[in-house]
PDB file of C-alpha atoms and ligand atoms in Angstrom:
ATOM      1  CA  MET N  19      12.861 -17.439 -13.865  1.00 66.00           C
ATOM      2  CA  GLU N  20      10.197 -19.987 -12.897  1.00 70.00           C
ATOM      3  CA  ASP N  21      10.369 -19.799  -9.013  1.00 90.00           C
ATOM      4  CA  CYS N  22      10.997 -16.199  -8.470  1.00 95.00           C
ATOM      5  CA  PHE N  23       8.418 -14.470  -6.682  1.00 91.00           C
ATOM      6  CA  ILE N  24       9.037 -11.067  -8.501  1.00 94.00           C
ATOM      7  CA  CYS N  25       9.174 -12.629 -12.039  1.00 95.00           C
ATOM      8  CA  ASP N  26       5.939 -14.239 -11.382  1.00 93.00           C
ATOM      9  CA  LYS N  27       4.350 -11.084 -10.168  1.00 92.00           C
ATOM     10  CA  HIS N  28       5.418  -9.395 -13.530  1.00 95.00           C
ATOM     11  CA  ARG N  29       3.713 -12.061 -15.440  1.00 94.00           C
ATOM     12  CA  GLN N  30       0.624 -11.714 -13.616  1.00 92.00           C
ATOM     13  CA  GLY N  31       0.412  -8.057 -14.257  1.00 90.00           C
ATOM     14  CA  ASP N  32      -2.835  -6.198 -13.376  1.00 88.00           C
ATOM     15  CA  ALA N  33      -3.996  -9.464 -11.675  1.00 88.00           C
ATOM     16  CA  ALA N  34      -1.475  -9.085  -8.993  1.00 85.00           C
ATOM     17  CA  GLN N  35      -2.564  -7.204  -5.839  1.00 82.00           C
ATOM     18  CA  GLY N  36      -2.839  -3.569  -6.491  1.00 84.00           C
ATOM     19  CA  GLY N  37      -2.220  -3.844  -9.949  1.00 87.00           C
ATOM     20  CA  VAL N  38       0.632  -2.423 -12.215  1.00 94.00           C
ATOM     21  CA  ILE N  39       1.702   1.292 -11.656  1.00 96.00           C
ATOM     22  CA  TYR N  40       4.077   1.305 -14.479  1.00 96.00           C
ATOM     23  CA  ASP N  41       5.656  -1.542 -16.626  1.00 95.00           C
ATOM     24  CA  ASP N  42       7.649  -1.403 -19.750  1.00 96.00           C
ATOM     25  CA  ASP N  43      10.317  -3.438 -21.538  1.00 97.00           C
ATOM     26  CA  LEU N  44      12.893  -2.899 -18.781  1.00 98.00           C
ATOM     27  CA  VAL N  45      11.234  -1.911 -15.593  1.00 98.00           C
ATOM     28  CA  TYR N  46       8.141  -2.691 -13.373  1.00 97.00           C
ATOM     29  CA  ALA N  47       6.722  -0.649 -10.555  1.00 97.00           C
ATOM     30  CA  GLY N  48       3.748  -1.669  -8.196  1.00 96.00           C
ATOM     31  CA  HIS N  49       2.660  -1.330  -4.556  1.00 94.00           C
ATOM     32  CA  VAL N  50       4.160  -3.481  -1.841  1.00 91.00           C
ATOM     33  CA  HIS N  51       1.879  -6.535  -1.290  1.00 78.00           C
ATOM     34  CA  ALA N  52       0.034  -7.147   1.978  1.00 63.00           C
ATOM     35  CA  LEU N  53       2.151 -10.115   2.646  1.00 59.00           C
ATOM     36  CA  ASN N  54       2.283  -9.541   6.528  1.00 62.00           C
ATOM     37  CA  GLY N  55      -1.243  -9.230   6.993  1.00 72.00           C
ATOM     38  CA  PRO N  56      -4.600  -7.875   5.471  1.00 82.00           C
ATOM     39  CA  THR N  57      -3.213  -4.406   4.987  1.00 90.00           C
ATOM     40  CA  ALA N  58       0.068  -2.670   3.767  1.00 93.00           C
ATOM     41  CA  TYR N  59       1.688   0.594   4.490  1.00 94.00           C
ATOM     42  CA  ARG N  60      -0.033   3.162   1.985  1.00 96.00           C
ATOM     43  CA  GLY N  61       2.067   3.983  -1.011  1.00 96.00           C
ATOM     44  CA  TYR N  62       4.879   1.762  -0.242  1.00 96.00           C
ATOM     45  CA  LEU N  63       6.091   0.792  -3.826  1.00 96.00           C
ATOM     46  CA  MET N  64       8.767  -1.493  -5.310  1.00 96.00           C
ATOM     47  CA  VAL N  65      10.652  -0.703  -8.721  1.00 98.00           C
ATOM     48  CA  GLU N  66      12.187  -3.911 -10.270  1.00 97.00           C
ATOM     49  CA  PRO N  67      14.061  -4.625 -13.308  1.00 98.00           C
ATOM     50  CA  LYS N  68      11.908  -6.944 -15.572  1.00 97.00           C
ATOM     51  CA  ARG N  69      14.896  -9.020 -16.296  1.00 98.00           C
ATOM     52  CA  HIS N  70      15.923 -11.454 -13.299  1.00 97.00           C
ATOM     53  CA  ALA N  71      18.743  -9.250 -12.062  1.00 97.00           C
ATOM     54  CA  GLU N  72      19.932 -10.263  -8.688  1.00 96.00           C
ATOM     55  CA  GLY N  73      20.788  -7.077  -7.254  1.00 95.00           C
ATOM     56  CA  LEU N  74      22.692  -3.539  -7.505  1.00 95.00           C
ATOM     57  CA  GLY N  75      25.614  -3.958  -9.844  1.00 97.00           C
ATOM     58  CA  ASP N  76      23.927  -6.362 -12.087  1.00 97.00           C
ATOM     59  CA  LEU N  77      21.836  -4.041 -14.145  1.00 98.00           C
ATOM     60  CA  THR N  78      22.852  -2.979 -17.718  1.00 98.00           C
ATOM     61  CA  ASP N  79      23.180   0.762 -18.160  1.00 98.00           C
ATOM     62  CA  GLU N  80      19.977   0.995 -19.951  1.00 98.00           C
ATOM     63  CA  GLU N  81      18.149  -0.864 -17.157  1.00 98.00           C
ATOM     64  CA  ALA N  82      19.817   1.256 -14.398  1.00 98.00           C
ATOM     65  CA  ALA N  83      18.701   4.354 -16.384  1.00 98.00           C
ATOM     66  CA  ALA N  84      15.094   3.189 -16.708  1.00 98.00           C
ATOM     67  CA  ILE N  85      14.955   2.527 -12.845  1.00 98.00           C
ATOM     68  CA  GLY N  86      16.746   5.616 -11.810  1.00 97.00           C
ATOM     69  CA  ARG N  87      13.939   7.711 -13.995  1.00 97.00           C
ATOM     70  CA  LEU N  88      11.171   5.576 -12.624  1.00 97.00           C
ATOM     71  CA  VAL N  89      12.313   6.096  -8.860  1.00 98.00           C
ATOM     72  CA  ASN N  90      12.683   9.819  -9.480  1.00 97.00           C
ATOM     73  CA  ARG N  91       9.207  10.164 -11.084  1.00 97.00           C
ATOM     74  CA  LEU N  92       7.350   7.898  -8.466  1.00 98.00           C
ATOM     75  CA  ALA N  93       9.030   9.788  -5.749  1.00 97.00           C
ATOM     76  CA  ARG N  94       7.487  12.943  -7.059  1.00 97.00           C
ATOM     77  CA  ALA N  95       4.290  11.101  -7.599  1.00 97.00           C
ATOM     78  CA  LEU N  96       4.155   9.900  -4.109  1.00 97.00           C
ATOM     79  CA  LYS N  97       4.754  13.753  -2.841  1.00 96.00           C
ATOM     80  CA  GLU N  98       2.228  15.150  -5.333  1.00 93.00           C
ATOM     81  CA  ALA N  99      -0.582  12.326  -5.359  1.00 91.00           C
ATOM     82  CA  THR N 100      -0.396  10.970  -1.721  1.00 92.00           C
ATOM     83  CA  GLY N 101       0.854  13.735   0.481  1.00 93.00           C
ATOM     84  CA  ALA N 102       4.277  12.247   1.371  1.00 97.00           C
ATOM     85  CA  GLU N 103       6.559  15.053   2.747  1.00 97.00           C
ATOM     86  CA  HIS N 104       9.592  12.900   2.128  1.00 98.00           C
ATOM     87  CA  VAL N 105      10.340   9.534   0.055  1.00 98.00           C
ATOM     88  CA  TYR N 106      12.891   6.996   1.031  1.00 98.00           C
ATOM     89  CA  SER N 107      14.461   4.407  -1.155  1.00 97.00           C
ATOM     90  CA  PHE N 108      16.154   1.381  -0.011  1.00 95.00           C
ATOM     91  CA  VAL N 109      17.885  -1.884  -1.364  1.00 96.00           C
ATOM     92  CA  PHE N 110      18.106  -4.948   0.901  1.00 93.00           C
ATOM     93  CA  GLY N 111      17.661  -7.974  -1.286  1.00 89.00           C
ATOM     94  CA  ASP N 112      18.208 -10.360   1.613  1.00 90.00           C
ATOM     95  CA  ALA N 113      15.222 -12.376   0.866  1.00 88.00           C
ATOM     96  CA  VAL N 114      14.310 -12.435  -2.790  1.00 91.00           C
ATOM     97  CA  PRO N 115      17.214 -12.343  -5.500  1.00 94.00           C
ATOM     98  CA  HIS N 116      15.643 -10.317  -7.807  1.00 97.00           C
ATOM     99  CA  LEU N 117      16.559  -6.712  -7.440  1.00 98.00           C
ATOM    100  CA  HIS N 118      13.768  -4.751  -5.690  1.00 97.00           C
ATOM    101  CA  VAL N 119      14.161  -0.890  -5.045  1.00 97.00           C
ATOM    102  CA  HIS N 120      11.949  -0.097  -2.157  1.00 96.00           C
ATOM    103  CA  LEU N 121      10.149   3.403  -2.275  1.00 97.00           C
ATOM    104  CA  ALA N 122       8.573   4.502   1.158  1.00 97.00           C
ATOM    105  CA  PRO N 123       6.694   7.532   1.500  1.00 97.00           C
ATOM    106  CA  ARG N 124       6.864   9.304   4.937  1.00 97.00           C
ATOM    107  CA  TYR N 125       3.776  11.182   5.717  1.00 97.00           C
ATOM    108  CA  PRO N 126       3.671  14.334   7.983  1.00 96.00           C
ATOM    109  CA  GLY N 127       3.383  13.445  11.823  1.00 96.00           C
ATOM    110  CA  THR N 128       5.411  10.302  11.513  1.00 98.00           C
ATOM    111  CA  PRO N 129       7.318  10.166  14.798  1.00 98.00           C
ATOM    112  CA  ARG N 130      10.982  10.783  14.486  1.00 98.00           C
ATOM    113  CA  GLU N 131      11.700   7.185  16.115  1.00 97.00           C
ATOM    114  CA  TYR N 132       9.983   5.686  12.967  1.00 97.00           C
ATOM    115  CA  TRP N 133      11.932   7.580  10.414  1.00 97.00           C
ATOM    116  CA  GLY N 134      13.942   5.588   7.864  1.00 95.00           C
ATOM    117  CA  ALA N 135      13.531   1.819   7.470  1.00 89.00           C
ATOM    118  CA  ARG N 136      11.502   1.614  10.667  1.00 94.00           C
ATOM    119  CA  LEU N 137       8.675   3.371   8.830  1.00 94.00           C
ATOM    120  CA  ASN N 138       6.490   0.238   8.446  1.00 89.00           C
ATOM    121  CA  ASP N 139       6.862  -0.489  12.224  1.00 93.00           C
ATOM    122  CA  TRP N 140       4.953   2.419  13.353  1.00 94.00           C
ATOM    123  CA  PRO N 141       1.584   1.116  14.563  1.00 93.00           C
ATOM    124  CA  HIS N 142      -0.232   4.138  13.394  1.00 94.00           C
ATOM    125  CA  ALA N 143       1.077   4.390  10.079  1.00 94.00           C
ATOM    126  CA  PRO N 144      -1.330   4.796   7.267  1.00 95.00           C
ATOM    127  CA  ARG N 145      -2.341   1.599   5.903  1.00 94.00           C
ATOM    128  CA  VAL N 146      -4.260   0.310   2.926  1.00 94.00           C
ATOM    129  CA  ASP N 147      -6.551  -2.905   2.246  1.00 91.00           C
ATOM    130  CA  PRO N 148      -6.485  -4.272  -1.150  1.00 88.00           C
ATOM    131  CA  ALA N 149      -9.154  -1.739  -2.436  1.00 90.00           C
ATOM    132  CA  GLY N 150      -7.470   1.122  -0.970  1.00 92.00           C
ATOM    133  CA  MET N 151      -4.311  -0.087  -2.413  1.00 93.00           C
ATOM    134  CA  GLY N 152      -6.020   0.010  -5.859  1.00 92.00           C
ATOM    135  CA  ASP N 153      -7.119   3.512  -5.235  1.00 94.00           C
ATOM    136  CA  VAL N 154      -3.411   4.560  -4.590  1.00 95.00           C
ATOM    137  CA  VAL N 155      -2.355   2.900  -7.677  1.00 95.00           C
ATOM    138  CA  ALA N 156      -4.969   4.318  -9.672  1.00 95.00           C
ATOM    139  CA  GLY N 157      -3.806   7.839  -8.531  1.00 95.00           C
ATOM    140  CA  LEU N 158      -0.068   7.180  -9.127  1.00 96.00           C
ATOM    141  CA  ARG N 159      -0.840   5.926 -12.721  1.00 95.00           C
ATOM    142  CA  GLN N 160      -2.805   9.082 -13.299  1.00 94.00           C
ATOM    143  CA  TYR N 161       0.097  11.167 -12.175  1.00 94.00           C
ATOM    144  CA  LEU N 162       2.509   9.364 -14.329  1.00 92.00           C
ATOM    145  CA  ARG N 163       0.413   9.978 -17.419  1.00 90.00           C
ATOM    146  CA  GLY N 164       0.399  13.539 -16.600  1.00 87.00           C
ATOM    147  CA  GLY N 165      -3.303  13.794 -15.516  1.00 64.00           C
TER     148      GLY N 165
HETATM  149 ZN1   ZN P   3      12.740 -12.932 -10.838  1.00 83.93          ZN
END
């Protein structure tokens, strides 16, 4: 789709902020963009079908399997490569009608009142600028490659 933020990001590839963590014919994963400021929550990822599918329930079985596998591998990678103690996954889809599965790492020391969907509201949450985001992305890519 021409005017879809997510389809556009997929077309940009590594030119998109943070670069691509994983990309094949069916699925894409990248670091969340710092849309609300100069920094983003460290390790907050998005997993998306390459096809412009609106939401859960709109995937083919093949796309659903590919997303499930990638969510699982990335959750493991976030624990191993970024020190997350837990990984959340959410789908909201209220703003952009292209499925994007949020993968949000919770780090040790996160106060209980910021667990879950409020993670990003924690004022002391670990955040990254675009360069730091590139480092996180590189670490996750390396983990997925098995190195
Ligand atoms: Zn789209």
